[in-house]
mmCIF file of C-alpha atoms in Angstrom:
data_model
loop_
_atom_site.group_PDB
_atom_site.id
_atom_site.type_symbol
_atom_site.label_atom_id
_atom_site.label_comp_id
_atom_site.label_asym_id
_atom_site.label_seq_id
_atom_site.Cartn_x
_atom_site.Cartn_y
_atom_site.Cartn_z
ATOM 1 C CA PHE A 594 0.205 -0.368 -0.087
ATOM 2 C CA ASN A 595 1.077 3.382 -0.554
ATOM 3 C CA ILE A 596 0.899 6.356 2.949
ATOM 4 C CA VAL A 597 -0.979 9.259 1.276
ATOM 5 C CA GLY A 598 2.023 12.070 1.941
ATOM 6 C CA THR A 599 1.771 15.944 2.343
ATOM 7 C CA GLU A 600 2.660 16.318 -1.314
ATOM 8 C CA MET A 601 -1.083 14.850 -1.854
ATOM 9 C CA ASP A 602 -2.431 17.611 1.075
ATOM 10 C CA ASP A 603 -0.536 20.089 -0.144
ATOM 11 C CA LYS A 604 -2.221 19.893 -3.678
ATOM 12 C CA TYR A 605 -5.924 19.480 -2.321
ATOM 13 C CA ILE A 606 -5.697 22.196 -0.440
ATOM 14 C CA ASN A 607 -3.538 24.808 -3.336
ATOM 15 C CA THR A 608 -6.947 22.866 -5.331
ATOM 16 C CA LEU A 609 -9.509 24.009 -3.086
ATOM 17 C CA LYS A 610 -7.716 27.323 -2.588
ATOM 18 C CA ALA A 611 -7.986 28.523 -6.208
ATOM 19 C CA LEU A 612 -11.838 28.096 -5.944
ATOM 20 C CA ILE A 613 -11.368 30.355 -3.857
ATOM 21 C CA LEU A 614 -13.778 33.602 -5.689
ATOM 22 C CA ASN A 615 -13.297 36.035 -2.822
ATOM 23 C CA PRO A 616 -9.909 36.506 -0.801
ATOM 24 C CA GLU A 617 -9.130 39.800 -0.412
ATOM 25 C CA ILE A 618 -11.919 39.743 2.083
ATOM 26 C CA VAL A 619 -11.911 36.188 3.768
ATOM 27 C CA LYS A 620 -7.982 38.106 4.684
ATOM 28 C CA GLU A 621 -9.570 41.229 5.957
ATOM 29 C CA GLN A 622 -12.856 39.066 7.903
ATOM 30 C CA GLY A 623 -10.957 36.913 9.561
ATOM 31 C CA LYS A 624 -9.556 38.694 11.365
ATOM 32 C CA ASN A 625 -12.465 39.287 13.524
ATOM 33 C CA LEU A 626 -14.632 36.024 12.426
ATOM 34 C CA LYS A 627 -15.249 33.463 15.099
ATOM 35 C CA VAL A 628 -15.463 29.442 13.827
ATOM 36 C CA VAL A 629 -15.945 26.793 16.158
ATOM 37 C CA TYR A 630 -14.107 23.259 14.276
ATOM 38 C CA THR A 631 -15.272 19.955 15.516
ATOM 39 C CA PRO A 632 -14.206 16.547 12.927
ATOM 40 C CA LEU A 633 -16.017 15.143 15.424
ATOM 41 C CA HIS A 634 -12.579 12.688 16.282
ATOM 42 C CA GLY A 635 -12.841 11.777 11.767
ATOM 43 C CA THR A 636 -9.752 12.703 9.541
ATOM 44 C CA GLY A 637 -11.221 15.803 8.739
ATOM 45 C CA ASN A 638 -9.093 18.074 11.381
ATOM 46 C CA THR A 639 -5.477 16.909 9.495
ATOM 47 C CA VAL A 640 -6.557 19.317 6.878
ATOM 48 C CA ALA A 641 -8.928 21.648 8.533
ATOM 49 C CA GLU A 642 -7.211 23.658 10.491
ATOM 50 C CA ARG A 643 -4.106 23.987 8.823
ATOM 51 C CA LEU A 644 -6.585 24.690 5.175
ATOM 52 C CA LEU A 645 -8.901 27.780 7.080
ATOM 53 C CA LYS A 646 -6.071 29.394 8.582
ATOM 54 C CA GLU A 647 -3.686 29.137 5.495
ATOM 55 C CA ILE A 648 -7.268 31.329 3.580
ATOM 56 C CA GLY A 649 -7.185 34.098 6.605
ATOM 57 C CA ILE A 650 -10.003 32.615 9.259
ATOM 58 C CA GLN A 651 -7.257 33.880 12.364
ATOM 59 C CA ASN A 652 -9.839 32.835 15.421
ATOM 60 C CA LEU A 653 -10.185 29.203 14.400
ATOM 61 C CA TYR A 654 -11.296 27.373 17.495
ATOM 62 C CA VAL A 655 -11.125 22.626 16.538
ATOM 63 C CA VAL A 656 -13.369 21.098 20.164
ATOM 64 C CA PRO A 657 -10.065 19.839 21.768
ATOM 65 C CA GLU A 658 -11.657 16.877 23.204
ATOM 66 C CA GLN A 659 -12.311 15.553 19.373
ATOM 67 C CA LYS A 660 -9.747 16.519 17.708
ATOM 68 C CA ASP A 661 -7.978 13.862 17.009
ATOM 69 C CA PRO A 662 -9.406 10.625 14.786
ATOM 70 C CA ASP A 663 -10.331 7.938 16.855
ATOM 71 C CA GLY A 664 -11.968 5.625 15.766
ATOM 72 C CA ASN A 665 -13.401 4.862 19.096
ATOM 73 C CA PHE A 666 -15.208 7.751 19.158
ATOM 74 C CA PRO A 667 -15.577 8.689 22.719
ATOM 75 C CA THR A 668 -17.515 11.598 23.165
ATOM 76 C CA VAL A 669 -20.103 10.833 20.584
ATOM 77 C CA ASP A 670 -23.028 8.216 20.126
ATOM 78 C CA TYR A 671 -23.283 8.730 17.121
ATOM 79 C CA PRO A 672 -20.625 10.690 14.546
ATOM 80 C CA ASN A 673 -23.104 12.419 12.400
ATOM 81 C CA PRO A 674 -23.443 15.642 11.280
ATOM 82 C CA GLU A 675 -27.095 15.527 10.749
ATOM 83 C CA ASP A 676 -27.107 14.332 14.313
ATOM 84 C CA LYS A 677 -28.415 17.679 16.794
ATOM 85 C CA LYS A 678 -26.751 15.686 19.804
ATOM 86 C CA ALA A 679 -23.145 15.181 17.773
ATOM 87 C CA PHE A 680 -22.645 18.985 17.851
ATOM 88 C CA LYS A 681 -23.020 18.947 22.110
ATOM 89 C CA LEU A 682 -19.389 19.783 23.090
ATOM 90 C CA ALA A 683 -19.098 21.859 19.620
ATOM 91 C CA LEU A 684 -22.046 24.783 20.855
ATOM 92 C CA GLU A 685 -20.421 24.837 24.844
ATOM 93 C CA LEU A 686 -17.473 26.177 23.523
ATOM 94 C CA ALA A 687 -19.175 28.356 20.422
ATOM 95 C CA LYS A 688 -21.501 29.480 23.410
ATOM 96 C CA LYS A 689 -18.280 29.903 25.768
ATOM 97 C CA VAL A 690 -15.493 32.357 22.916
ATOM 98 C CA ASP A 691 -18.789 33.859 21.027
ATOM 99 C CA ALA A 692 -18.369 31.783 17.840
ATOM 100 C CA ASP A 693 -20.232 32.608 15.005
ATOM 101 C CA VAL A 694 -20.292 29.575 12.588
ATOM 102 C CA VAL A 695 -20.659 26.122 14.418
ATOM 103 C CA LEU A 696 -18.720 23.297 11.722
ATOM 104 C CA ALA A 697 -18.898 19.971 12.052
ATOM 105 C CA THR A 698 -17.223 17.303 9.257
ATOM 106 C CA ASP A 699 -18.064 13.885 9.411
ATOM 107 C CA PRO A 700 -15.498 10.891 10.297
ATOM 108 C CA ASP A 701 -14.192 10.543 6.393
ATOM 109 C CA ALA A 702 -14.973 13.997 6.084
ATOM 110 C CA ASP A 703 -17.339 14.121 3.020
ATOM 111 C CA ARG A 704 -20.130 15.054 5.020
ATOM 112 C CA LEU A 705 -21.015 19.075 6.466
ATOM 113 C CA GLY A 706 -23.837 20.218 9.555
ATOM 114 C CA ILE A 707 -23.418 23.614 10.578
ATOM 115 C CA TYR A 708 -25.285 25.994 12.702
ATOM 116 C CA ALA A 709 -25.187 30.067 12.663
ATOM 117 C CA LYS A 710 -25.877 32.183 15.240
ATOM 118 C CA ASP A 711 -28.540 34.479 14.950
ATOM 119 C CA SER A 712 -27.822 37.787 16.173
ATOM 120 C CA LYS A 713 -31.012 39.044 17.174
ATOM 121 C CA THR A 714 -32.105 36.127 19.535
ATOM 122 C CA GLY A 715 -28.057 34.770 20.145
ATOM 123 C CA GLU A 716 -29.214 32.180 19.593
ATOM 124 C CA TYR A 717 -27.871 29.305 17.445
ATOM 125 C CA MET A 718 -29.489 28.542 14.981
ATOM 126 C CA THR A 719 -29.073 24.882 12.648
ATOM 127 C CA TYR A 720 -29.022 24.278 9.113
ATOM 128 C CA THR A 721 -30.270 21.225 7.284
ATOM 129 C CA GLY A 722 -27.951 19.361 4.320
ATOM 130 C CA ASN A 723 -30.480 21.495 1.965
ATOM 131 C CA MET A 724 -29.976 24.770 3.719
ATOM 132 C CA SER A 725 -26.113 24.667 4.055
ATOM 133 C CA ALA A 726 -25.850 24.097 0.800
ATOM 134 C CA LEU A 727 -27.921 26.357 -1.073
ATOM 135 C CA LEU A 728 -26.640 28.960 0.896
ATOM 136 C CA ILE A 729 -23.123 28.048 -0.436
ATOM 137 C CA ALA A 730 -24.911 27.835 -3.910
ATOM 138 C CA GLU A 731 -26.602 31.206 -3.918
ATOM 139 C CA TYR A 732 -23.392 32.991 -2.472
ATOM 140 C CA ARG A 733 -20.979 31.464 -5.617
ATOM 141 C CA ILE A 734 -23.034 31.545 -7.900
ATOM 142 C CA SER A 735 -23.952 34.595 -7.608
ATOM 143 C CA GLN A 736 -20.413 36.038 -7.111
ATOM 144 C CA MET A 737 -18.887 33.698 -10.617
ATOM 145 C CA GLN A 738 -21.890 35.752 -12.078
ATOM 146 C CA GLU A 739 -20.579 39.318 -10.648
ATOM 147 C CA LYS A 740 -16.914 38.825 -11.762
ATOM 148 C CA GLY A 741 -18.627 37.234 -14.758
ATOM 149 C CA ILE A 742 -16.927 33.916 -14.434
ATOM 150 C CA LEU A 743 -20.874 32.450 -14.696
ATOM 151 C CA PRO A 744 -20.360 29.967 -17.604
ATOM 152 C CA ASP A 745 -23.020 30.282 -19.989
ATOM 153 C CA ASN A 746 -24.188 26.491 -20.120
ATOM 154 C CA GLY A 747 -23.270 26.186 -16.671
ATOM 155 C CA MET A 748 -25.411 23.509 -14.581
ATOM 156 C CA MET A 749 -26.215 22.462 -11.013
ATOM 157 C CA ILE A 750 -26.706 18.842 -9.891
ATOM 158 C CA THR A 751 -28.731 17.893 -7.169
ATOM 159 C CA THR A 752 -31.074 14.657 -5.935
ATOM 160 C CA VAL A 753 -34.521 13.886 -6.530
ATOM 161 C CA VAL A 754 -35.620 13.939 -2.644
ATOM 162 C CA SER A 755 -33.960 17.331 -2.699
ATOM 163 C CA SER A 756 -35.060 20.997 -1.833
ATOM 164 C CA ASN A 757 -36.527 22.312 -4.794
ATOM 165 C CA LEU A 758 -35.704 25.646 -3.825
ATOM 166 C CA THR A 759 -32.806 24.444 -6.143
ATOM 167 C CA ARG A 760 -34.781 24.749 -9.033
ATOM 168 C CA ALA A 761 -35.510 28.106 -8.549
ATOM 169 C CA ILE A 762 -31.514 29.736 -8.026
ATOM 170 C CA ALA A 763 -30.773 27.251 -11.449
ATOM 171 C CA LYS A 764 -33.599 29.370 -12.698
ATOM 172 C CA ASN A 765 -32.120 32.221 -11.768
ATOM 173 C CA TYR A 766 -28.671 32.765 -12.487
ATOM 174 C CA GLY A 767 -30.001 30.474 -15.599
ATOM 175 C CA LEU A 768 -28.251 27.591 -15.407
ATOM 176 C CA GLU A 769 -29.756 23.659 -16.147
ATOM 177 C CA CYS A 770 -30.794 21.860 -12.864
ATOM 178 C CA ILE A 771 -30.592 18.007 -13.667
ATOM 179 C CA GLU A 772 -32.360 16.074 -11.206
ATOM 180 C CA VAL A 773 -30.721 12.286 -10.320
ATOM 181 C CA LEU A 774 -31.836 9.980 -8.139
ATOM 182 C CA THR A 775 -29.746 10.013 -4.473
ATOM 183 C CA GLY A 776 -26.197 9.075 -4.464
ATOM 184 C CA PHE A 777 -23.278 11.162 -5.227
ATOM 185 C CA LYS A 778 -21.822 8.851 -7.719
ATOM 186 C CA ASN A 779 -25.044 9.936 -9.651
ATOM 187 C CA ILE A 780 -24.062 13.240 -9.808
ATOM 188 C CA GLY A 781 -20.453 12.482 -10.109
ATOM 189 C CA ALA A 782 -21.786 10.173 -12.975
ATOM 190 C CA ILE A 783 -23.944 13.169 -14.847
ATOM 191 C CA MET A 784 -19.972 14.953 -14.614
ATOM 192 C CA LYS A 785 -18.207 12.460 -16.195
ATOM 193 C CA LYS A 786 -21.101 11.903 -19.737
ATOM 194 C CA GLU A 787 -21.148 16.316 -20.323
ATOM 195 C CA GLU A 788 -17.015 16.087 -19.835
ATOM 196 C CA GLU A 789 -16.730 13.557 -22.503
ATOM 197 C CA LYS A 790 -18.800 15.735 -24.811
ATOM 198 C CA THR A 791 -17.486 18.131 -26.992
ATOM 199 C CA ASN A 792 -19.972 21.179 -25.638
ATOM 200 C CA GLY A 793 -20.406 19.882 -22.543
ATOM 201 C CA LYS A 794 -21.846 21.291 -19.492
ATOM 202 C CA LYS A 795 -20.104 23.062 -17.319
ATOM 203 C CA TYR A 796 -20.597 21.851 -13.406
ATOM 204 C CA VAL A 797 -21.344 24.937 -10.910
ATOM 205 C CA PHE A 798 -22.958 23.280 -7.806
ATOM 206 C CA GLY A 799 -24.019 19.887 -6.886
ATOM 207 C CA PHE A 800 -25.384 18.297 -3.478
ATOM 208 C CA GLU A 801 -27.420 16.126 -1.945
ATOM 209 C CA GLU A 802 -30.135 16.928 0.628
ATOM 210 C CA SER A 803 -27.657 14.005 3.190
ATOM 211 C CA TYR A 804 -25.555 17.268 3.916
ATOM 212 C CA GLY A 805 -23.268 16.804 1.183
ATOM 213 C CA CYS A 806 -21.715 18.756 -2.045
ATOM 214 C CA LEU A 807 -19.131 19.803 -4.246
ATOM 215 C CA ILE A 808 -18.258 23.137 -5.295
ATOM 216 C CA GLY A 809 -15.460 22.687 -8.025
ATOM 217 C CA ASP A 810 -14.837 19.951 -10.608
ATOM 218 C CA TYR A 811 -12.132 18.368 -8.786
ATOM 219 C CA ALA A 812 -13.802 15.639 -8.009
ATOM 220 C CA ARG A 813 -16.269 13.199 -8.321
ATOM 221 C CA ASP A 814 -17.587 12.931 -4.541
ATOM 222 C CA LYS A 815 -19.270 15.180 -1.949
ATOM 223 C CA ASP A 816 -16.477 17.559 0.251
ATOM 224 C CA GLY A 817 -16.759 18.095 3.857
ATOM 225 C CA ILE A 818 -13.275 20.006 3.322
ATOM 226 C CA ALA A 819 -14.659 21.978 0.807
ATOM 227 C CA ALA A 820 -18.029 22.854 2.328
ATOM 228 C CA VAL A 821 -16.422 24.014 5.352
ATOM 229 C CA MET A 822 -14.220 27.093 3.469
ATOM 230 C CA SER A 823 -17.080 28.621 1.670
ATOM 231 C CA LEU A 824 -19.041 28.306 4.374
ATOM 232 C CA CYS A 825 -15.886 30.246 6.269
ATOM 233 C CA GLU A 826 -15.590 32.210 2.974
ATOM 234 C CA ALA A 827 -19.488 33.273 2.776
ATOM 235 C CA ALA A 828 -19.355 33.920 6.522
ATOM 236 C CA ALA A 829 -16.706 36.592 5.933
ATOM 237 C CA TYR A 830 -18.085 37.954 3.215
ATOM 238 C CA TYR A 831 -22.135 38.570 4.309
ATOM 239 C CA ARG A 832 -20.561 39.731 7.021
ATOM 240 C CA ALA A 833 -18.421 42.495 5.012
ATOM 241 C CA GLN A 834 -22.423 43.274 3.795
ATOM 242 C CA GLY A 835 -22.888 43.650 7.997
ATOM 243 C CA ILE A 836 -25.746 40.474 8.056
ATOM 244 C CA THR A 837 -25.101 36.876 9.616
ATOM 245 C CA LEU A 838 -25.177 34.236 8.336
ATOM 246 C CA TRP A 839 -28.823 33.399 9.101
ATOM 247 C CA ASP A 840 -29.610 36.460 8.030
ATOM 248 C CA GLN A 841 -28.251 35.787 4.665
ATOM 249 C CA MET A 842 -30.229 32.857 4.900
ATOM 250 C CA ASN A 843 -33.555 34.771 5.771
ATOM 251 C CA ASN A 844 -33.304 36.844 2.834
ATOM 252 C CA ILE A 845 -32.999 33.900 0.457
ATOM 253 C CA TYR A 846 -36.045 32.935 1.555
ATOM 254 C CA LYS A 847 -37.351 36.134 0.752
ATOM 255 C CA LYS A 848 -35.870 35.769 -3.170
ATOM 256 C CA TYR A 849 -37.325 32.850 -3.769
ATOM 257 C CA GLY A 850 -40.335 31.852 -1.446
ATOM 258 C CA TYR A 851 -39.607 29.790 2.378
ATOM 259 C CA TYR A 852 -39.033 26.580 0.779
ATOM 260 C CA LYS A 853 -38.800 23.716 3.880
ATOM 261 C CA GLU A 854 -38.104 19.679 4.018
ATOM 262 C CA ASP A 855 -38.203 16.889 5.703
ATOM 263 C CA GLN A 856 -38.194 13.412 6.213
ATOM 264 C CA VAL A 857 -39.761 10.833 8.012
ATOM 265 C CA SER A 858 -38.851 6.359 8.472
ATOM 266 C CA ILE A 859 -41.338 4.411 9.116
ATOM 267 C CA VAL A 860 -39.734 1.370 11.016
ATOM 268 C CA MET A 861 -40.702 -2.406 10.654
ATOM 269 C CA GLU A 862 -38.854 -5.073 11.828
ATOM 270 C CA GLY A 863 -37.947 -9.080 10.711
ATOM 271 C CA ALA A 864 -38.878 -10.739 7.940
ATOM 272 C CA GLU A 865 -42.206 -9.766 8.507
ATOM 273 C CA GLY A 866 -41.480 -5.948 8.337
ATOM 274 C CA ALA A 867 -39.813 -6.713 5.347
ATOM 275 C CA GLU A 868 -43.165 -7.817 3.846
ATOM 276 C CA LYS A 869 -45.147 -5.352 5.313
ATOM 277 C CA ILE A 870 -42.724 -2.784 3.511
ATOM 278 C CA LYS A 871 -42.971 -4.360 0.110
ATOM 279 C CA GLU A 872 -46.741 -4.679 0.534
ATOM 280 C CA MET A 873 -46.929 -0.584 1.058
ATOM 281 C CA MET A 874 -44.675 0.143 -1.581
ATOM 282 C CA THR A 875 -47.159 -1.865 -4.102
ATOM 283 C CA ALA A 876 -50.087 -0.188 -2.298
ATOM 284 C CA MET A 877 -48.837 3.308 -3.300
ATOM 285 C CA ARG A 878 -47.505 2.329 -7.521
ATOM 286 C CA ASN A 879 -50.579 0.915 -7.894
ATOM 287 C CA LYS A 880 -52.948 3.466 -6.399
ATOM 288 C CA ASP A 881 -53.738 5.947 -8.632
ATOM 289 C CA ILE A 882 -53.649 9.243 -6.125
ATOM 290 C CA GLU A 883 -55.260 12.202 -7.556
ATOM 291 C CA LYS A 884 -55.042 14.362 -3.816
ATOM 292 C CA ILE A 885 -52.398 14.212 -0.643
ATOM 293 C CA GLY A 886 -53.549 16.292 1.810
ATOM 294 C CA LYS A 887 -54.948 19.408 0.468
ATOM 295 C CA TYR A 888 -52.275 19.281 -2.754
ATOM 296 C CA LYS A 889 -53.424 17.974 -6.233
ATOM 297 C CA VAL A 890 -51.137 15.743 -7.666
ATOM 298 C CA LEU A 891 -49.476 16.888 -10.576
ATOM 299 C CA THR A 892 -46.691 14.372 -11.730
ATOM 300 C CA PHE A 893 -46.401 10.913 -10.473
ATOM 301 C CA LYS A 894 -43.218 8.859 -11.336
ATOM 302 C CA ASP A 895 -42.044 5.767 -11.043
ATOM 303 C CA VAL A 896 -38.566 5.342 -10.906
ATOM 304 C CA GLU A 897 -38.900 1.671 -10.712
ATOM 305 C CA ARG A 898 -41.006 0.745 -14.310
ATOM 306 C CA ASP A 899 -39.051 4.158 -15.720
ATOM 307 C CA TYR A 900 -42.723 6.207 -15.674
ATOM 308 C CA VAL A 901 -44.088 8.730 -15.569
ATOM 309 C CA LYS A 902 -47.510 10.604 -15.869
ATOM 310 C CA ASP A 903 -48.819 13.670 -15.540
ATOM 311 C CA MET A 904 -51.972 13.583 -13.389
ATOM 312 C CA LEU A 905 -53.879 16.529 -14.937
ATOM 313 C CA THR A 906 -53.860 14.813 -18.382
ATOM 314 C CA GLY A 907 -52.549 11.700 -18.363
ATOM 315 C CA LYS A 908 -50.171 11.407 -20.638
ATOM 316 C CA GLU A 909 -47.650 9.436 -20.099
ATOM 317 C CA GLY A 910 -43.964 8.944 -20.681
ATOM 318 C CA LYS A 911 -40.322 7.295 -18.741
ATOM 319 C CA THR A 912 -38.430 9.016 -16.656
ATOM 320 C CA GLY A 913 -35.855 8.592 -17.657
ATOM 321 C CA LEU A 914 -33.864 7.730 -14.415
ATOM 322 C CA PRO A 915 -32.422 3.723 -13.683
ATOM 323 C CA LYS A 916 -33.988 1.701 -12.050
ATOM 324 C CA SER A 917 -34.740 2.612 -9.132
ATOM 325 C CA ASN A 918 -37.672 1.762 -5.942
ATOM 326 C CA VAL A 919 -38.828 5.322 -5.611
ATOM 327 C CA LEU A 920 -41.916 6.290 -6.122
ATOM 328 C CA TYR A 921 -42.789 10.411 -6.196
ATOM 329 C CA TYR A 922 -45.033 12.761 -6.375
ATOM 330 C CA ALA A 923 -45.370 16.436 -7.539
ATOM 331 C CA LEU A 924 -47.289 18.852 -6.112
ATOM 332 C CA GLU A 925 -49.346 21.958 -6.801
ATOM 333 C CA ASP A 926 -47.857 25.184 -5.688
ATOM 334 C CA ASN A 927 -44.166 24.248 -5.210
ATOM 335 C CA CYS A 928 -44.429 20.736 -2.903
ATOM 336 C CA TRP A 929 -43.989 17.663 -3.649
ATOM 337 C CA CYS A 930 -43.117 13.716 -1.647
ATOM 338 C CA CYS A 931 -41.502 10.967 -2.314
ATOM 339 C CA VAL A 932 -41.368 7.432 -0.576
ATOM 340 C CA ARG A 933 -38.582 5.115 -0.601
ATOM 341 C CA PRO A 934 -37.420 1.500 0.813
ATOM 342 C CA SER A 935 -34.236 2.027 2.076
ATOM 343 C CA GLY A 936 -31.109 0.039 1.216
ATOM 344 C CA THR A 937 -29.907 -0.473 4.378
ATOM 345 C CA GLU A 938 -32.076 -0.706 6.939
ATOM 346 C CA PRO A 939 -35.566 -2.025 8.145
ATOM 347 C CA LYS A 940 -37.713 0.858 7.588
ATOM 348 C CA ILE A 941 -40.054 2.995 4.721
ATOM 349 C CA LYS A 942 -38.281 6.602 4.068
ATOM 350 C CA LEU A 943 -40.831 9.707 3.050
ATOM 351 C CA TYR A 944 -39.268 12.600 1.309
ATOM 352 C CA PHE A 945 -41.914 15.810 1.927
ATOM 353 C CA GLY A 946 -40.664 19.733 0.731
ATOM 354 C CA VAL A 947 -43.302 22.931 0.729
ATOM 355 C CA LYS A 948 -42.729 26.687 -0.586
ATOM 356 C CA GLY A 949 -45.142 28.631 2.056
ATOM 357 C CA SER A 950 -45.712 32.116 2.007
ATOM 358 C CA SER A 951 -43.391 32.269 5.412
ATOM 359 C CA ALA A 952 -41.303 30.591 7.806
ATOM 360 C CA GLU A 953 -44.133 29.361 9.784
ATOM 361 C CA ASN A 954 -46.836 28.943 6.814
ATOM 362 C CA ALA A 955 -43.684 27.282 5.360
ATOM 363 C CA THR A 956 -43.234 24.678 8.859
ATOM 364 C CA GLU A 957 -47.154 24.256 9.211
ATOM 365 C CA GLU A 958 -47.787 23.784 5.661
ATOM 366 C CA LEU A 959 -45.154 20.995 5.957
ATOM 367 C CA GLU A 960 -46.606 19.625 9.607
ATOM 368 C CA LYS A 961 -49.579 18.887 7.905
ATOM 369 C CA LEU A 962 -48.374 17.290 4.905
ATOM 370 C CA LYS A 963 -45.937 14.693 6.509
ATOM 371 C CA ASP A 964 -48.914 13.575 8.517
ATOM 372 C CA ASP A 965 -51.516 13.303 4.972
ATOM 373 C CA MET A 966 -48.591 11.616 3.221
ATOM 374 C CA VAL A 967 -47.348 9.307 6.387
ATOM 375 C CA LYS A 968 -51.427 8.301 6.727
ATOM 376 C CA LEU A 969 -51.424 7.616 3.055
ATOM 377 C CA VAL A 970 -48.325 5.399 2.592
ATOM 378 C CA LYS A 971 -49.718 3.296 5.792
ATOM 379 C CA GLY A 972 -53.269 3.111 3.941
ATOM 380 C CA LYS A 973 -55.376 4.706 6.724
#
């Protein structure tokens, strides 16, 4: 085997640094911006601390108890940045040093979770994977446009269960939005396909709702370290405008609409459970569902059968996606639902998204849609 040495680290760090859009602002604001970071006992800090210091983040606090790689994960039950409990020590440190941003990467440092301080309340606000990725996307794409470096034939790639806000951002900047099945390998496959064409689309940004994104075409997988760097850059940029990352998230909602997403799992243990999950999927697949809660179904996709139906006109077609046991319902008012069995655990996963008229309204609508969809899947 080969040990990957510092030479590779240097190449990687230089590749990431070249992707920074406003290096001067980062250096300037990096004197005051306070960042707490935890690699959750994983590999992240082997490069993150060095990278952030080199780009000019001077007040970086790495959670000391979680700084070094340790496969026993002594301070966390579940070292996953999607789990709020994983942030316990990082948030304690953030309160102590009055940090602006709190970042955590998972053990192999390809996914990122974040909290940002709301200066109005002093609370640390959590971001979903959709929110943090789209915050990075809006920052990078708007800056590329401003600097005249946004490609004319650019594309954003996302997954079918990620936020519809992606489409709104892509449309706003004249990018094509391509949706693939879950799994970052599917995003990588589109990148490769377009690169092989003579005038293929240029990759601008890609992400999936499960906390992974990629800011450049130097890799084929999600990269939590690049995401950490991008969020620090965005925090520095917005700080120079006199706003926080939480203010900016709210500005994005004001600009495009209050998109909100969630997911729920219905757990079914054992052989009996596996059978029940099959039955649920078959029942959903064979029903012509015209309404979910108060929303009309506009389009129904059955990816397993490569089948799509326009529920208003009755027109049928193909999804064009690789076979996968996924049912997707596009609803009116920019809302949607999706159902699929987990590939690894005894559960059926339900995803939902809404677009509300305000943050409160979006939360309410999402809860209602969730209840209606769970009832429908359970056959109640």
